[in-house]
Amino acid sequence: MSVCPQCQEVNPPAARFCAACGSRLLELPEETTGSLDVVDPGLLQQGDVTEHIAQAPAGGYGFLMIQIGQEAGSWFQLDRQTMSIGRHPDSDIFLNDVTVSRRHAEITLRDDEYYIKDAGSLNGTYMNRERVEEERLCPGNEIQIGKFRLLFLRQGQGD
């Protein structure tokens, strides 16, 4: 059984293209593993590792992992108070697809909690398949922005 990443149609196991929408079906490896560096090597050159660690939220940094979309498997560390998501090249999290607005959404850190907020996007921002304007993120939440599906994770939680 193969599930289409675009329309969620269930296709026969040997299918290479979706019978419903024609999209190419992804061939996923049996095992997938992500790895995270404890310290960004660029920080070591700047000499401010201690300051960087001191600025980390008490619950640890949040991360977004692309599950479906270009560059699936890529990770983004949420290491700023506010991070922009969009198709604009200056976005903190750049998602290059026409289904993503130039300024699509923002993730903010308030009171040691992460929140996602739609920034007036055309196609909307979804959390766990429901359209949201602004919602608190919890580890395991699935965020959909255009054709991209991202998984929210939190360092030190869910271990």
Short mmCIF file of C-alpha atoms in Angstrom, two decimals:
data_model
loop_
_atom_site.label_atom_id
_atom_site.label_comp_id
_atom_site.label_asym_id
_atom_site.label_seq_id
_atom_site.Cartn_x
_atom_site.Cartn_y
_atom_site.Cartn_z
CA MET A 1 0.00 0.00 0.00
CA SER A 2 1.33 3.44 -0.98
CA VAL A 3 -0.28 6.65 0.27
CA CYS A 4 -0.06 9.68 -2.03
CA PRO A 5 1.76 12.57 -0.29
CA GLN A 6 -0.39 15.11 -2.17
CA CYS A 7 -3.99 13.81 -1.92
CA GLN A 8 -3.67 10.94 0.63
CA GLU A 9 -5.20 8.43 -1.84
CA VAL A 10 -4.30 4.80 -1.06
CA ASN A 11 -2.64 3.16 -4.07
CA PRO A 12 -1.48 -0.41 -4.82
CA PRO A 13 1.97 -1.29 -3.39
CA ALA A 14 3.71 -1.38 -6.80
CA ALA A 15 2.23 1.94 -8.02
CA ARG A 16 4.74 4.64 -8.95
CA PHE A 17 2.13 7.37 -9.59
CA CYS A 18 -1.10 8.20 -7.76
CA ALA A 19 -4.23 6.88 -9.50
CA ALA A 20 -6.26 9.87 -8.23
CA CYS A 21 -4.02 12.91 -8.87
CA GLY A 22 -1.07 11.60 -10.90
CA SER A 23 1.59 12.66 -8.37
CA ARG A 24 4.76 10.61 -8.12
CA LEU A 25 4.65 8.31 -5.10
CA LEU A 26 7.63 8.57 -2.77
CA GLU A 27 9.78 5.56 -2.15
CA LEU A 28 10.72 5.88 1.52
CA PRO A 29 13.58 3.93 3.04
CA GLU A 30 12.60 1.36 5.66
CA GLU A 31 14.52 3.26 8.34
CA THR A 32 14.93 7.01 8.65
CA THR A 33 17.12 8.69 11.22
CA GLY A 34 17.73 12.34 11.95
CA SER A 35 20.73 13.60 13.83
CA LEU A 36 21.22 16.87 15.63
CA ASP A 37 24.45 18.55 16.60
CA VAL A 38 24.68 19.51 20.27
CA VAL A 39 26.39 22.80 19.43
CA ASP A 40 26.40 24.67 16.13
CA PRO A 41 30.06 24.64 14.94
CA GLY A 42 29.69 28.26 13.78
CA LEU A 43 29.13 29.30 17.39
CA LEU A 44 32.47 27.84 18.45
CA GLN A 45 34.25 30.25 16.13
CA GLN A 46 32.27 33.17 17.53
CA GLY A 47 33.15 32.27 21.11
CA ASP A 48 29.63 32.75 22.46
CA VAL A 49 28.56 29.16 23.13
CA THR A 50 27.89 29.97 26.80
CA GLU A 51 25.61 32.85 25.87
CA HIS A 52 23.80 30.69 23.30
CA ILE A 53 23.15 27.95 25.89
CA ALA A 54 22.00 30.52 28.46
CA GLN A 55 19.42 31.84 25.97
CA ALA A 56 17.88 28.40 25.38
CA PRO A 57 14.33 28.08 26.71
CA ALA A 58 13.93 26.04 29.90
CA GLY A 59 12.13 23.27 28.00
CA GLY A 60 14.82 23.12 25.33
CA TYR A 61 14.70 24.33 21.75
CA GLY A 62 11.92 23.36 19.40
CA PHE A 63 12.55 21.85 15.98
CA LEU A 64 10.57 21.47 12.77
CA MET A 65 11.28 18.51 10.51
CA ILE A 66 9.97 18.41 6.94
CA GLN A 67 8.03 15.15 6.58
CA ILE A 68 6.49 15.77 3.15
CA GLY A 69 7.70 18.28 0.59
CA GLN A 70 10.96 19.32 -1.02
CA GLU A 71 13.93 18.46 1.18
CA ALA A 72 11.94 15.95 3.29
CA GLY A 73 13.99 15.02 6.36
CA SER A 74 15.51 18.50 6.78
CA TRP A 75 15.48 20.01 10.28
CA PHE A 76 15.05 23.60 11.43
CA GLN A 77 16.05 24.62 14.96
CA LEU A 78 13.68 27.19 16.48
CA ASP A 79 16.39 29.19 18.21
CA ARG A 80 14.97 32.73 18.01
CA GLN A 81 12.09 34.48 19.74
CA THR A 82 10.23 34.81 16.42
CA MET A 83 10.90 32.84 13.24
CA SER A 84 9.24 33.52 9.90
CA ILE A 85 8.10 30.78 7.54
CA GLY A 86 7.47 31.45 3.87
CA ARG A 87 8.53 31.54 0.26
CA HIS A 88 10.39 34.84 0.65
CA PRO A 89 14.16 34.23 0.45
CA ASP A 90 14.66 36.15 3.71
CA SER A 91 12.35 33.80 5.66
CA ASP A 92 13.99 32.02 8.58
CA ILE A 93 12.37 28.81 7.31
CA PHE A 94 12.33 29.02 3.51
CA LEU A 95 9.79 26.73 1.82
CA ASN A 96 10.15 27.14 -1.93
CA ASP A 97 6.81 26.21 -3.48
CA VAL A 98 4.00 28.25 -5.05
CA THR A 99 1.53 26.82 -2.50
CA VAL A 100 3.42 28.72 0.23
CA SER A 101 2.85 32.47 0.64
CA ARG A 102 5.89 34.75 0.71
CA ARG A 103 5.12 35.58 4.36
CA HIS A 104 3.09 32.53 5.36
CA ALA A 105 3.40 32.02 9.12
CA GLU A 106 5.45 32.80 12.22
CA ILE A 107 6.57 30.70 15.15
CA THR A 108 7.08 32.60 18.39
CA LEU A 109 8.40 31.60 21.79
CA ARG A 110 6.40 33.05 24.72
CA ASP A 111 6.61 31.92 28.35
CA ASP A 112 8.67 28.85 27.35
CA GLU A 113 5.96 27.72 24.88
CA TYR A 114 6.06 27.78 21.08
CA TYR A 115 3.12 29.17 19.09
CA ILE A 116 2.38 29.11 15.38
CA LYS A 117 0.48 32.00 13.81
CA ASP A 118 -0.78 32.37 10.26
CA ALA A 119 0.52 35.61 8.72
CA GLY A 120 -2.47 36.19 6.44
CA SER A 121 -1.48 33.48 3.97
CA LEU A 122 -3.64 32.64 0.97
CA ASN A 123 -3.82 28.87 1.58
CA GLY A 124 -3.86 28.95 5.37
CA THR A 125 -1.81 27.27 8.07
CA TYR A 126 -2.95 23.91 9.42
CA MET A 127 -2.11 22.06 12.62
CA ASN A 128 -3.12 18.41 12.80
CA ARG A 129 -5.24 18.96 9.65
CA GLU A 130 -7.28 21.83 11.11
CA ARG A 131 -6.90 25.41 9.92
CA VAL A 132 -5.50 27.67 12.65
CA GLU A 133 -4.91 31.37 13.12
CA GLU A 134 -2.72 30.99 16.22
CA GLU A 135 -2.17 27.89 18.35
CA ARG A 136 0.28 26.58 20.94
CA LEU A 137 2.57 23.86 19.58
CA CYS A 138 3.05 20.55 21.37
CA PRO A 139 5.62 17.87 20.48
CA GLY A 140 4.22 15.66 17.75
CA ASN A 141 1.97 18.33 16.20
CA GLU A 142 1.90 18.20 12.40
CA ILE A 143 1.99 21.58 10.67
CA GLN A 144 0.90 21.92 7.05
CA ILE A 145 2.01 24.93 5.05
CA GLY A 146 1.12 24.60 1.38
CA LYS A 147 2.30 21.18 0.19
CA PHE A 148 4.76 20.89 3.08
CA ARG A 149 4.06 18.84 6.19
CA LEU A 150 6.32 19.56 9.14
CA LEU A 151 6.59 17.79 12.48
CA PHE A 152 7.14 19.86 15.64
CA LEU A 153 9.58 18.35 18.15
CA ARG A 154 11.02 19.68 21.39
CA GLN A 155 14.52 18.93 22.67
CA GLY A 156 14.39 17.00 25.92
CA GLN A 157 10.74 16.00 25.50
CA GLY A 158 9.54 12.69 24.17
CA ASP A 159 12.89 10.98 24.88
#
